[in-house]
Amino acid sequence: MVVVSVGAAGLGGIKVLMMSETTRFFVRRNKRSRAMSQKDHLPSTQYHNKKFDLPEIEEFAYRGANKLIQSRTSEMDSTVTSVESEVASSRPSGESPANWEIVLEGIRKMRCSADAPVDTMGCEKAGDTLPPKERRFAVLVSSLLSSQTKDQVTHGAIQRLLQNDLLTADAINNADEEVIKKLIYPVGFYTRKAFNLKKIANICLMKYGGDIPNSIEQLLSLPGIGPKMAHLVMNVGWNNVQGICVDTHVHRICNRLGWVSRLGTKQKTLTPEETREALQRWLPKEEWVPINPLLVGFGQTICTPLRPRCGDCSISELCPSAFKETKNSSPSSKS
Ligand code: SF4
């Protein structure tokens, strides 16, 4: 591993961890550069009307080092003077939990190897070689199939639909429901999802010219599409960040870390939607997109639903739930 650290006087204090010969890396910015980059934080009215200029989820992980540094540098150079006032008016208003930046950095380091299923088979990877319109539809389909289903299984179903030329609204609208059902099996609730897929394809054809809706409200009106999927589709499909995509991993881990609580209490949040609202009250908006794949992969590999591997977790000393949910993990087993 090579660590390249560039001072604030140089390229905005960007620190890049480079892994062997691959282009996968995670980026951590110091406070000064973080403040600068918060030009993306718009006041609430603007925020909902203007498309964000954030990179797509996978770009946070895969974009080439030179390209990333160049783009961040030019962004900063051209906007330094106008950023300060925008940052002040658009920063999330809630109180952030103690040590959250250290914890996040620790999770990033644990995720450096990028060996979780989400890193290669997450919904945001669906149709990533297709033209934009087809890709958006593929991401929507993948999101629909992903509920109650492992990434590997969803990925397999998407591949089979693609191989059978059934990954466009037109093709699914014309296809036999039984054929779709067989192709997506064994995703969870495949019968219901095949039915919903046909309906969604028809709506996309009739109302959106074969494309997908471009607002949270319209996406939520599609059968089988919930908030988690709608936010993912907006982020990845339209590059328009309206909120955090909170799935079961993000919901569980944020509660274990004590990052979220029910409004006005110290109790855990009860639903992913409650977690999303609580998280959005304090998490800087520049983290809203990368937090999903980061925590999903962490949940798939270390902070698992059952028996989390606290003994292998480098942030256990800062985690209020460490070693509480498993008898097999103990501080002495820490590697
Ligand atoms: S210490 Fe255990 S519960 Fe806490 S984040 Fe790490 S793996 Fe999860």
mmCIF file with all atom_site columns, N, CA and C in Angstrom, residues 6-74:
data_model
loop_
_atom_site.group_PDB
_atom_site.id
_atom_site.type_symbol
_atom_site.label_atom_id
_atom_site.label_alt_id
_atom_site.label_comp_id
_atom_site.label_asym_id
_atom_site.label_entity_id
_atom_site.label_seq_id
_atom_site.pdbx_PDB_ins_code
_atom_site.Cartn_x
_atom_site.Cartn_y
_atom_site.Cartn_z
_atom_site.occupancy
_atom_site.B_iso_or_equiv
_atom_site.pdbx_formal_charge
_atom_site.auth_seq_id
_atom_site.auth_comp_id
_atom_site.auth_asym_id
_atom_site.auth_atom_id
_atom_site.pdbx_PDB_model_num
ATOM 1   N N  . VAL A 1 6  ? -1.053  14.899 0.583   1.00 0.00 ? 6  VAL A N  1
ATOM 2   C CA . VAL A 1 6  ? -0.732  16.183 -0.021  1.00 0.00 ? 6  VAL A CA 1
ATOM 3   C C  . VAL A 1 6  ? -1.228  17.287 0.895   1.00 0.00 ? 6  VAL A C  1
ATOM 4   N N  . GLY A 1 7  ? -0.366  18.192 1.289   1.00 0.00 ? 7  GLY A N  1
ATOM 5   C CA . GLY A 1 7  ? -0.701  19.233 2.260   1.00 0.00 ? 7  GLY A CA 1
ATOM 6   C C  . GLY A 1 7  ? -1.733  20.210 1.751   1.00 0.00 ? 7  GLY A C  1
ATOM 7   N N  . ALA A 1 8  ? -2.288  20.956 2.714   1.00 0.00 ? 8  ALA A N  1
ATOM 8   C CA . ALA A 1 8  ? -3.364  21.893 2.362   1.00 0.00 ? 8  ALA A CA 1
ATOM 9   C C  . ALA A 1 8  ? -2.898  22.962 1.391   1.00 0.00 ? 8  ALA A C  1
ATOM 10  N N  . ALA A 1 9  ? -1.618  23.332 1.469   1.00 0.00 ? 9  ALA A N  1
ATOM 11  C CA . ALA A 1 9  ? -1.129  24.353 0.548   1.00 0.00 ? 9  ALA A CA 1
ATOM 12  C C  . ALA A 1 9  ? -1.004  23.809 -0.860  1.00 0.00 ? 9  ALA A C  1
ATOM 13  N N  . GLY A 1 10 ? -0.995  22.499 -0.980  1.00 0.00 ? 10 GLY A N  1
ATOM 14  C CA . GLY A 1 10 ? -0.863  21.889 -2.292  1.00 0.00 ? 10 GLY A CA 1
ATOM 15  C C  . GLY A 1 10 ? -2.216  21.607 -2.913  1.00 0.00 ? 10 GLY A C  1
ATOM 16  N N  . LEU A 1 11 ? -2.723  20.414 -2.656  1.00 0.00 ? 11 LEU A N  1
ATOM 17  C CA . LEU A 1 11 ? -3.954  20.021 -3.328  1.00 0.00 ? 11 LEU A CA 1
ATOM 18  C C  . LEU A 1 11 ? -5.098  19.854 -2.334  1.00 0.00 ? 11 LEU A C  1
ATOM 19  N N  . GLY A 1 12 ? -5.243  20.816 -1.453  1.00 0.00 ? 12 GLY A N  1
ATOM 20  C CA . GLY A 1 12 ? -6.402  20.790 -0.569  1.00 0.00 ? 12 GLY A CA 1
ATOM 21  C C  . GLY A 1 12 ? -6.311  19.729 0.493   1.00 0.00 ? 12 GLY A C  1
ATOM 22  N N  . GLY A 1 13 ? -5.119  19.283 0.838   1.00 0.00 ? 13 GLY A N  1
ATOM 23  C CA . GLY A 1 13 ? -4.976  18.343 1.932   1.00 0.00 ? 13 GLY A CA 1
ATOM 24  C C  . GLY A 1 13 ? -5.578  16.985 1.636   1.00 0.00 ? 13 GLY A C  1
ATOM 25  N N  . ILE A 1 14 ? -5.579  16.563 0.390   1.00 0.00 ? 14 ILE A N  1
ATOM 26  C CA . ILE A 1 14 ? -6.159  15.272 0.050   1.00 0.00 ? 14 ILE A CA 1
ATOM 27  C C  . ILE A 1 14 ? -5.194  14.161 0.398   1.00 0.00 ? 14 ILE A C  1
ATOM 28  N N  . LYS A 1 15 ? -5.691  13.139 1.086   1.00 0.00 ? 15 LYS A N  1
ATOM 29  C CA . LYS A 1 15 ? -4.863  11.977 1.383   1.00 0.00 ? 15 LYS A CA 1
ATOM 30  C C  . LYS A 1 15 ? -5.438  10.794 0.621   1.00 0.00 ? 15 LYS A C  1
ATOM 31  N N  . VAL A 1 16 ? -4.596  10.133 -0.140  1.00 0.00 ? 16 VAL A N  1
ATOM 32  C CA . VAL A 1 16 ? -5.061  9.041  -0.971  1.00 0.00 ? 16 VAL A CA 1
ATOM 33  C C  . VAL A 1 16 ? -4.364  7.763  -0.556  1.00 0.00 ? 16 VAL A C  1
ATOM 34  N N  . LEU A 1 17 ? -5.126  6.707  -0.292  1.00 0.00 ? 17 LEU A N  1
ATOM 35  C CA . LEU A 1 17 ? -4.549  5.407  -0.007  1.00 0.00 ? 17 LEU A CA 1
ATOM 36  C C  . LEU A 1 17 ? -4.615  4.596  -1.283  1.00 0.00 ? 17 LEU A C  1
ATOM 37  N N  . MET A 1 18 ? -3.479  4.235  -1.854  1.00 0.00 ? 18 MET A N  1
ATOM 38  C CA . MET A 1 18 ? -3.460  3.493  -3.107  1.00 0.00 ? 18 MET A CA 1
ATOM 39  C C  . MET A 1 18 ? -3.157  2.041  -2.810  1.00 0.00 ? 18 MET A C  1
ATOM 40  N N  . MET A 1 19 ? -3.926  1.143  -3.371  1.00 0.00 ? 19 MET A N  1
ATOM 41  C CA . MET A 1 19 ? -3.777  -0.275 -3.137  1.00 0.00 ? 19 MET A CA 1
ATOM 42  C C  . MET A 1 19 ? -3.129  -0.929 -4.341  1.00 0.00 ? 19 MET A C  1
ATOM 43  N N  . SER A 1 20 ? -1.924  -1.454 -4.168  1.00 0.00 ? 20 SER A N  1
ATOM 44  C CA . SER A 1 20 ? -1.146  -2.161 -5.178  1.00 0.00 ? 20 SER A CA 1
ATOM 45  C C  . SER A 1 20 ? -1.291  -1.477 -6.538  1.00 0.00 ? 20 SER A C  1
ATOM 46  N N  . GLU A 1 21 ? -1.574  -2.295 -7.609  1.00 0.00 ? 21 GLU A N  1
ATOM 47  C CA . GLU A 1 21 ? -1.614  -1.688 -8.938  1.00 0.00 ? 21 GLU A CA 1
ATOM 48  C C  . GLU A 1 21 ? -3.012  -1.298 -9.359  1.00 0.00 ? 21 GLU A C  1
ATOM 49  N N  . THR A 1 22 ? -3.988  -1.607 -8.532  1.00 0.00 ? 22 THR A N  1
ATOM 50  C CA . THR A 1 22 ? -5.346  -1.307 -8.934  1.00 0.00 ? 22 THR A CA 1
ATOM 51  C C  . THR A 1 22 ? -5.633  0.169  -8.743  1.00 0.00 ? 22 THR A C  1
ATOM 52  N N  . THR A 1 23 ? -6.743  0.605  -9.289  1.00 0.00 ? 23 THR A N  1
ATOM 53  C CA . THR A 1 23 ? -7.103  2.013  -9.167  1.00 0.00 ? 23 THR A CA 1
ATOM 54  C C  . THR A 1 23 ? -8.096  2.226  -8.040  1.00 0.00 ? 23 THR A C  1
ATOM 55  N N  . ARG A 1 24 ? -8.324  1.205  -7.207  1.00 0.00 ? 24 ARG A N  1
ATOM 56  C CA . ARG A 1 24 ? -9.278  1.378  -6.114  1.00 0.00 ? 24 ARG A CA 1
ATOM 57  C C  . ARG A 1 24 ? -8.624  2.133  -4.973  1.00 0.00 ? 24 ARG A C  1
ATOM 58  N N  . PHE A 1 25 ? -9.275  3.129  -4.491  1.00 0.00 ? 25 PHE A N  1
ATOM 59  C CA . PHE A 1 25 ? -8.752  3.871  -3.350  1.00 0.00 ? 25 PHE A CA 1
ATOM 60  C C  . PHE A 1 25 ? -9.892  4.608  -2.674  1.00 0.00 ? 25 PHE A C  1
ATOM 61  N N  . PHE A 1 26 ? -9.623  4.963  -1.443  1.00 0.00 ? 26 PHE A N  1
ATOM 62  C CA . PHE A 1 26 ? -10.602 5.741  -0.696  1.00 0.00 ? 26 PHE A CA 1
ATOM 63  C C  . PHE A 1 26 ? -9.983  7.087  -0.385  1.00 0.00 ? 26 PHE A C  1
ATOM 64  N N  . VAL A 1 27 ? -10.779 8.090  -0.330  1.00 0.00 ? 27 VAL A N  1
ATOM 65  C CA . VAL A 1 27 ? -10.267 9.440  -0.182  1.00 0.00 ? 27 VAL A CA 1
ATOM 66  C C  . VAL A 1 27 ? -10.708 10.025 1.140   1.00 0.00 ? 27 VAL A C  1
ATOM 67  N N  . ARG A 1 28 ? -9.782  10.626 1.840   1.00 0.00 ? 28 ARG A N  1
ATOM 68  C CA . ARG A 1 28 ? -10.116 11.294 3.087   1.00 0.00 ? 28 ARG A CA 1
ATOM 69  C C  . ARG A 1 28 ? -9.618  12.719 2.982   1.00 0.00 ? 28 ARG A C  1
ATOM 70  N N  . ARG A 1 29 ? -10.467 13.658 3.229   1.00 0.00 ? 29 ARG A N  1
ATOM 71  C CA . ARG A 1 29 ? -10.037 15.043 3.141   1.00 0.00 ? 29 ARG A CA 1
ATOM 72  C C  . ARG A 1 29 ? -9.960  15.655 4.532   1.00 0.00 ? 29 ARG A C  1
ATOM 73  N N  . ASN A 1 30 ? -8.990  16.574 4.710   1.00 0.00 ? 30 ASN A N  1
ATOM 74  C CA . ASN A 1 30 ? -8.912  17.215 6.006   1.00 0.00 ? 30 ASN A CA 1
ATOM 75  C C  . ASN A 1 30 ? -10.013 18.272 6.125   1.00 0.00 ? 30 ASN A C  1
ATOM 76  N N  . LYS A 1 31 ? -10.081 18.885 7.335   1.00 0.00 ? 31 LYS A N  1
ATOM 77  C CA . LYS A 1 31 ? -11.210 19.761 7.593   1.00 0.00 ? 31 LYS A CA 1
ATOM 78  C C  . LYS A 1 31 ? -11.290 20.925 6.616   1.00 0.00 ? 31 LYS A C  1
ATOM 79  N N  . ARG A 1 32 ? -10.114 21.452 6.239   1.00 0.00 ? 32 ARG A N  1
ATOM 80  C CA . ARG A 1 32 ? -10.128 22.613 5.353   1.00 0.00 ? 32 ARG A CA 1
ATOM 81  C C  . ARG A 1 32 ? -10.709 22.251 3.992   1.00 0.00 ? 32 ARG A C  1
ATOM 82  N N  . SER A 1 33 ? -10.224 21.129 3.439   1.00 0.00 ? 33 SER A N  1
ATOM 83  C CA . SER A 1 33 ? -10.730 20.753 2.128   1.00 0.00 ? 33 SER A CA 1
ATOM 84  C C  . SER A 1 33 ? -12.179 20.325 2.215   1.00 0.00 ? 33 SER A C  1
ATOM 85  N N  . ARG A 1 34 ? -12.551 19.700 3.386   1.00 0.00 ? 34 ARG A N  1
ATOM 86  C CA . ARG A 1 34 ? -13.958 19.327 3.552   1.00 0.00 ? 34 ARG A CA 1
ATOM 87  C C  . ARG A 1 34 ? -14.842 20.569 3.490   1.00 0.00 ? 34 ARG A C  1
ATOM 88  N N  . ALA A 1 35 ? -14.400 21.632 4.186   1.00 0.00 ? 35 ALA A N  1
ATOM 89  C CA . ALA A 1 35 ? -15.191 22.862 4.179   1.00 0.00 ? 35 ALA A CA 1
ATOM 90  C C  . ALA A 1 35 ? -15.315 23.408 2.781   1.00 0.00 ? 35 ALA A C  1
ATOM 91  N N  . MET A 1 36 ? -14.209 23.334 2.026   1.00 0.00 ? 36 MET A N  1
ATOM 92  C CA . MET A 1 36 ? -14.251 23.841 0.660   1.00 0.00 ? 36 MET A CA 1
ATOM 93  C C  . MET A 1 36 ? -15.221 23.041 -0.181  1.00 0.00 ? 36 MET A C  1
ATOM 94  N N  . SER A 1 37 ? -15.161 21.720 -0.048  1.00 0.00 ? 37 SER A N  1
ATOM 95  C CA . SER A 1 37 ? -15.974 20.893 -0.922  1.00 0.00 ? 37 SER A CA 1
ATOM 96  C C  . SER A 1 37 ? -17.449 20.996 -0.590  1.00 0.00 ? 37 SER A C  1
ATOM 97  N N  . GLN A 1 38 ? -17.783 21.618 0.539   1.00 0.00 ? 38 GLN A N  1
ATOM 98  C CA . GLN A 1 38 ? -19.178 21.725 0.877   1.00 0.00 ? 38 GLN A CA 1
ATOM 99  C C  . GLN A 1 38 ? -19.885 22.778 0.048   1.00 0.00 ? 38 GLN A C  1
ATOM 100 N N  . LYS A 1 39 ? -19.272 23.188 -1.040  1.00 0.00 ? 39 LYS A N  1
ATOM 101 C CA . LYS A 1 39 ? -19.998 24.028 -1.972  1.00 0.00 ? 39 LYS A CA 1
ATOM 102 C C  . LYS A 1 39 ? -21.207 23.300 -2.513  1.00 0.00 ? 39 LYS A C  1
ATOM 103 N N  . ASP A 1 40 ? -21.170 21.948 -2.431  1.00 0.00 ? 40 ASP A N  1
ATOM 104 C CA . ASP A 1 40 ? -22.309 21.172 -2.892  1.00 0.00 ? 40 ASP A CA 1
ATOM 105 C C  . ASP A 1 40 ? -23.499 21.292 -1.952  1.00 0.00 ? 40 ASP A C  1
ATOM 106 N N  . HIS A 1 41 ? -23.246 21.827 -0.753  1.00 0.00 ? 41 HIS A N  1
ATOM 107 C CA . HIS A 1 41 ? -24.340 21.912 0.214   1.00 0.00 ? 41 HIS A CA 1
ATOM 108 C C  . HIS A 1 41 ? -25.186 23.134 -0.096  1.00 0.00 ? 41 HIS A C  1
ATOM 109 N N  . LEU A 1 42 ? -26.359 22.905 -0.552  1.00 0.00 ? 42 LEU A N  1
ATOM 110 C CA . LEU A 1 42 ? -27.204 24.019 -0.918  1.00 0.00 ? 42 LEU A CA 1
ATOM 111 C C  . LEU A 1 42 ? -28.250 24.230 0.155   1.00 0.00 ? 42 LEU A C  1
ATOM 112 N N  . PRO A 1 43 ? -28.721 25.457 0.284   1.00 0.00 ? 43 PRO A N  1
ATOM 113 C CA . PRO A 1 43 ? -29.854 25.688 1.166   1.00 0.00 ? 43 PRO A CA 1
ATOM 114 C C  . PRO A 1 43 ? -30.999 24.799 0.723   1.00 0.00 ? 43 PRO A C  1
ATOM 115 N N  . SER A 1 44 ? -31.909 24.467 1.650   1.00 0.00 ? 44 SER A N  1
ATOM 116 C CA . SER A 1 44 ? -32.885 23.429 1.369   1.00 0.00 ? 44 SER A CA 1
ATOM 117 C C  . SER A 1 44 ? -33.690 23.673 0.095   1.00 0.00 ? 44 SER A C  1
ATOM 118 N N  . THR A 1 45 ? -34.094 24.911 -0.181  1.00 0.00 ? 45 THR A N  1
ATOM 119 C CA . THR A 1 45 ? -34.909 25.131 -1.370  1.00 0.00 ? 45 THR A CA 1
ATOM 120 C C  . THR A 1 45 ? -34.114 24.858 -2.628  1.00 0.00 ? 45 THR A C  1
ATOM 121 N N  . GLN A 1 46 ? -32.887 25.364 -2.670  1.00 0.00 ? 46 GLN A N  1
ATOM 122 C CA . GLN A 1 46 ? -32.047 25.109 -3.845  1.00 0.00 ? 46 GLN A CA 1
ATOM 123 C C  . GLN A 1 46 ? -31.737 23.631 -3.953  1.00 0.00 ? 46 GLN A C  1
ATOM 124 N N  . TYR A 1 47 ? -31.546 23.018 -2.788  1.00 0.00 ? 47 TYR A N  1
ATOM 125 C CA . TYR A 1 47 ? -31.115 21.632 -2.751  1.00 0.00 ? 47 TYR A CA 1
ATOM 126 C C  . TYR A 1 47 ? -32.091 20.732 -3.486  1.00 0.00 ? 47 TYR A C  1
ATOM 127 N N  . HIS A 1 48 ? -33.363 21.015 -3.328  1.00 0.00 ? 48 HIS A N  1
ATOM 128 C CA . HIS A 1 48 ? -34.344 20.157 -3.962  1.00 0.00 ? 48 HIS A CA 1
ATOM 129 C C  . HIS A 1 48 ? -34.591 20.514 -5.417  1.00 0.00 ? 48 HIS A C  1
ATOM 130 N N  . ASN A 1 49 ? -34.102 21.669 -5.841  1.00 0.00 ? 49 ASN A N  1
ATOM 131 C CA . ASN A 1 49 ? -34.364 22.066 -7.223  1.00 0.00 ? 49 ASN A CA 1
ATOM 132 C C  . ASN A 1 49 ? -33.174 21.890 -8.140  1.00 0.00 ? 49 ASN A C  1
ATOM 133 N N  . LYS A 1 50 ? -32.008 21.751 -7.564  1.00 0.00 ? 50 LYS A N  1
ATOM 134 C CA . LYS A 1 50 ? -30.815 21.741 -8.402  1.00 0.00 ? 50 LYS A CA 1
ATOM 135 C C  . LYS A 1 50 ? -30.129 20.394 -8.340  1.00 0.00 ? 50 LYS A C  1
ATOM 136 N N  . LYS A 1 51 ? -29.671 19.915 -9.489  1.00 0.00 ? 51 LYS A N  1
ATOM 137 C CA . LYS A 1 51 ? -28.958 18.649 -9.501  1.00 0.00 ? 51 LYS A CA 1
ATOM 138 C C  . LYS A 1 51 ? -27.609 18.795 -8.834  1.00 0.00 ? 51 LYS A C  1
ATOM 139 N N  . PHE A 1 52 ? -27.249 17.787 -8.031  1.00 0.00 ? 52 PHE A N  1
ATOM 140 C CA . PHE A 1 52 ? -25.946 17.805 -7.384  1.00 0.00 ? 52 PHE A CA 1
ATOM 141 C C  . PHE A 1 52 ? -24.849 17.456 -8.374  1.00 0.00 ? 52 PHE A C  1
ATOM 142 N N  . ASP A 1 53 ? -23.696 17.989 -8.121  1.00 0.00 ? 53 ASP A N  1
ATOM 143 C CA . ASP A 1 53 ? -22.557 17.690 -8.969  1.00 0.00 ? 53 ASP A CA 1
ATOM 144 C C  . ASP A 1 53 ? -21.684 16.638 -8.316  1.00 0.00 ? 53 ASP A C  1
ATOM 145 N N  . LEU A 1 54 ? -22.300 15.707 -7.611  1.00 0.00 ? 54 LEU A N  1
ATOM 146 C CA . LEU A 1 54 ? -21.523 14.669 -6.951  1.00 0.00 ? 54 LEU A CA 1
ATOM 147 C C  . LEU A 1 54 ? -21.245 13.537 -7.920  1.00 0.00 ? 54 LEU A C  1
ATOM 148 N N  . PRO A 1 55 ? -20.098 12.877 -7.788  1.00 0.00 ? 55 PRO A N  1
ATOM 149 C CA . PRO A 1 55 ? -19.858 11.716 -8.623  1.00 0.00 ? 55 PRO A CA 1
ATOM 150 C C  . PRO A 1 55 ? -20.764 10.568 -8.209  1.00 0.00 ? 55 PRO A C  1
ATOM 151 N N  . GLU A 1 56 ? -20.936 9.591  -9.104  1.00 0.00 ? 56 GLU A N  1
ATOM 152 C CA . GLU A 1 56 ? -21.751 8.458  -8.765  1.00 0.00 ? 56 GLU A CA 1
ATOM 153 C C  . GLU A 1 56 ? -21.050 7.617  -7.708  1.00 0.00 ? 56 GLU A C  1
ATOM 154 N N  . ILE A 1 57 ? -21.796 6.718  -7.074  1.00 0.00 ? 57 ILE A N  1
ATOM 155 C CA . ILE A 1 57 ? -21.269 5.958  -5.953  1.00 0.00 ? 57 ILE A CA 1
ATOM 156 C C  . ILE A 1 57 ? -19.954 5.294  -6.294  1.00 0.00 ? 57 ILE A C  1
ATOM 157 N N  . GLU A 1 58 ? -19.932 4.563  -7.423  1.00 0.00 ? 58 GLU A N  1
ATOM 158 C CA . GLU A 1 58 ? -18.724 3.820  -7.728  1.00 0.00 ? 58 GLU A CA 1
ATOM 159 C C  . GLU A 1 58 ? -17.548 4.733  -8.041  1.00 0.00 ? 58 GLU A C  1
ATOM 160 N N  . GLU A 1 59 ? -17.821 5.969  -8.474  1.00 0.00 ? 59 GLU A N  1
ATOM 161 C CA . GLU A 1 59 ? -16.728 6.872  -8.801  1.00 0.00 ? 59 GLU A CA 1
ATOM 162 C C  . GLU A 1 59 ? -15.926 7.241  -7.563  1.00 0.00 ? 59 GLU A C  1
ATOM 163 N N  . PHE A 1 60 ? -16.578 7.244  -6.376  1.00 0.00 ? 60 PHE A N  1
ATOM 164 C CA . PHE A 1 60 ? -15.845 7.529  -5.165  1.00 0.00 ? 60 PHE A CA 1
ATOM 165 C C  . PHE A 1 60 ? -14.764 6.480  -4.953  1.00 0.00 ? 60 PHE A C  1
ATOM 166 N N  . ALA A 1 61 ? -15.058 5.259  -5.380  1.00 0.00 ? 61 ALA A N  1
ATOM 167 C CA . ALA A 1 61 ? -14.121 4.177  -5.130  1.00 0.00 ? 61 ALA A CA 1
ATOM 168 C C  . ALA A 1 61 ? -13.163 3.937  -6.281  1.00 0.00 ? 61 ALA A C  1
ATOM 169 N N  . TYR A 1 62 ? -13.581 4.175  -7.483  1.00 0.00 ? 62 TYR A N  1
ATOM 170 C CA . TYR A 1 62 ? -12.802 3.708  -8.608  1.00 0.00 ? 62 TYR A CA 1
ATOM 171 C C  . TYR A 1 62 ? -12.123 4.792  -9.438  1.00 0.00 ? 62 TYR A C  1
ATOM 172 N N  . ARG A 1 63 ? -12.511 6.037  -9.276  1.00 0.00 ? 63 ARG A N  1
ATOM 173 C CA . ARG A 1 63 ? -11.976 7.060  -10.186 1.00 0.00 ? 63 ARG A CA 1
ATOM 174 C C  . ARG A 1 63 ? -10.459 7.119  -10.077 1.00 0.00 ? 63 ARG A C  1
ATOM 175 N N  . GLY A 1 64 ? -9.787  7.278  -11.194 1.00 0.00 ? 64 GLY A N  1
ATOM 176 C CA . GLY A 1 64 ? -8.333  7.305  -11.206 1.00 0.00 ? 64 GLY A CA 1
ATOM 177 C C  . GLY A 1 64 ? -7.776  8.421  -10.346 1.00 0.00 ? 64 GLY A C  1
ATOM 178 N N  . ALA A 1 65 ? -6.623  8.190  -9.728  1.00 0.00 ? 65 ALA A N  1
ATOM 179 C CA . ALA A 1 65 ? -6.071  9.142  -8.772  1.00 0.00 ? 65 ALA A CA 1
ATOM 180 C C  . ALA A 1 65 ? -5.832  10.514 -9.399  1.00 0.00 ? 65 ALA A C  1
ATOM 181 N N  . ASN A 1 66 ? -5.196  10.552 -10.550 1.00 0.00 ? 66 ASN A N  1
ATOM 182 C CA . ASN A 1 66 ? -4.887  11.836 -11.168 1.00 0.00 ? 66 ASN A CA 1
ATOM 183 C C  . ASN A 1 66 ? -6.145  12.616 -11.500 1.00 0.00 ? 66 ASN A C  1
ATOM 184 N N  . LYS A 1 67 ? -7.119  11.882 -12.059 1.00 0.00 ? 67 LYS A N  1
ATOM 185 C CA . LYS A 1 67 ? -8.353  12.527 -12.466 1.00 0.00 ? 67 LYS A CA 1
ATOM 186 C C  . LYS A 1 67 ? -9.040  13.117 -11.244 1.00 0.00 ? 67 LYS A C  1
ATOM 187 N N  . LEU A 1 68 ? -9.058  12.320 -10.170 1.00 0.00 ? 68 LEU A N  1
ATOM 188 C CA . LEU A 1 68 ? -9.736  12.770 -8.968  1.00 0.00 ? 68 LEU A CA 1
ATOM 189 C C  . LEU A 1 68 ? -9.081  14.020 -8.408  1.00 0.00 ? 68 LEU A C  1
ATOM 190 N N  . ILE A 1 69 ? -7.744  13.967 -8.278  1.00 0.00 ? 69 ILE A N  1
ATOM 191 C CA . ILE A 1 69 ? -7.032  15.096 -7.695  1.00 0.00 ? 69 ILE A CA 1
ATOM 192 C C  . ILE A 1 69 ? -7.184  16.333 -8.570  1.00 0.00 ? 69 ILE A C  1
ATOM 193 N N  . GLN A 1 70 ? -7.083  16.133 -9.899  1.00 0.00 ? 70 GLN A N  1
ATOM 194 C CA . GLN A 1 70 ? -7.229  17.278 -10.790 1.00 0.00 ? 70 GLN A CA 1
ATOM 195 C C  . GLN A 1 70 ? -8.607  17.896 -10.661 1.00 0.00 ? 70 GLN A C  1
ATOM 196 N N  . SER A 1 71 ? -9.630  17.038 -10.636 1.00 0.00 ? 71 SER A N  1
ATOM 197 C CA . SER A 1 71 ? -10.969 17.582 -10.613 1.00 0.00 ? 71 SER A CA 1
ATOM 198 C C  . SER A 1 71 ? -11.231 18.283 -9.295  1.00 0.00 ? 71 SER A C  1
ATOM 199 N N  . ARG A 1 72 ? -10.790 17.679 -8.179  1.00 0.00 ? 72 ARG A N  1
ATOM 200 C CA . ARG A 1 72 ? -10.999 18.314 -6.883  1.00 0.00 ? 72 ARG A CA 1
ATOM 201 C C  . ARG A 1 72 ? -10.235 19.636 -6.799  1.00 0.00 ? 72 ARG A C  1
ATOM 202 N N  . THR A 1 73 ? -9.020  19.663 -7.359  1.00 0.00 ? 73 THR A N  1
ATOM 203 C CA . THR A 1 73 ? -8.209  20.866 -7.286  1.00 0.00 ? 73 THR A CA 1
ATOM 204 C C  . THR A 1 73 ? -8.853  21.996 -8.068  1.00 0.00 ? 73 THR A C  1
ATOM 205 N N  . SER A 1 74 ? -9.310  21.690 -9.293  1.00 0.00 ? 74 SER A N  1
ATOM 206 C CA . SER A 1 74 ? -9.894  22.754 -10.084 1.00 0.00 ? 74 SER A CA 1
ATOM 207 C C  . SER A 1 74 ? -11.204 23.214 -9.466  1.00 0.00 ? 74 SER A C  1
#
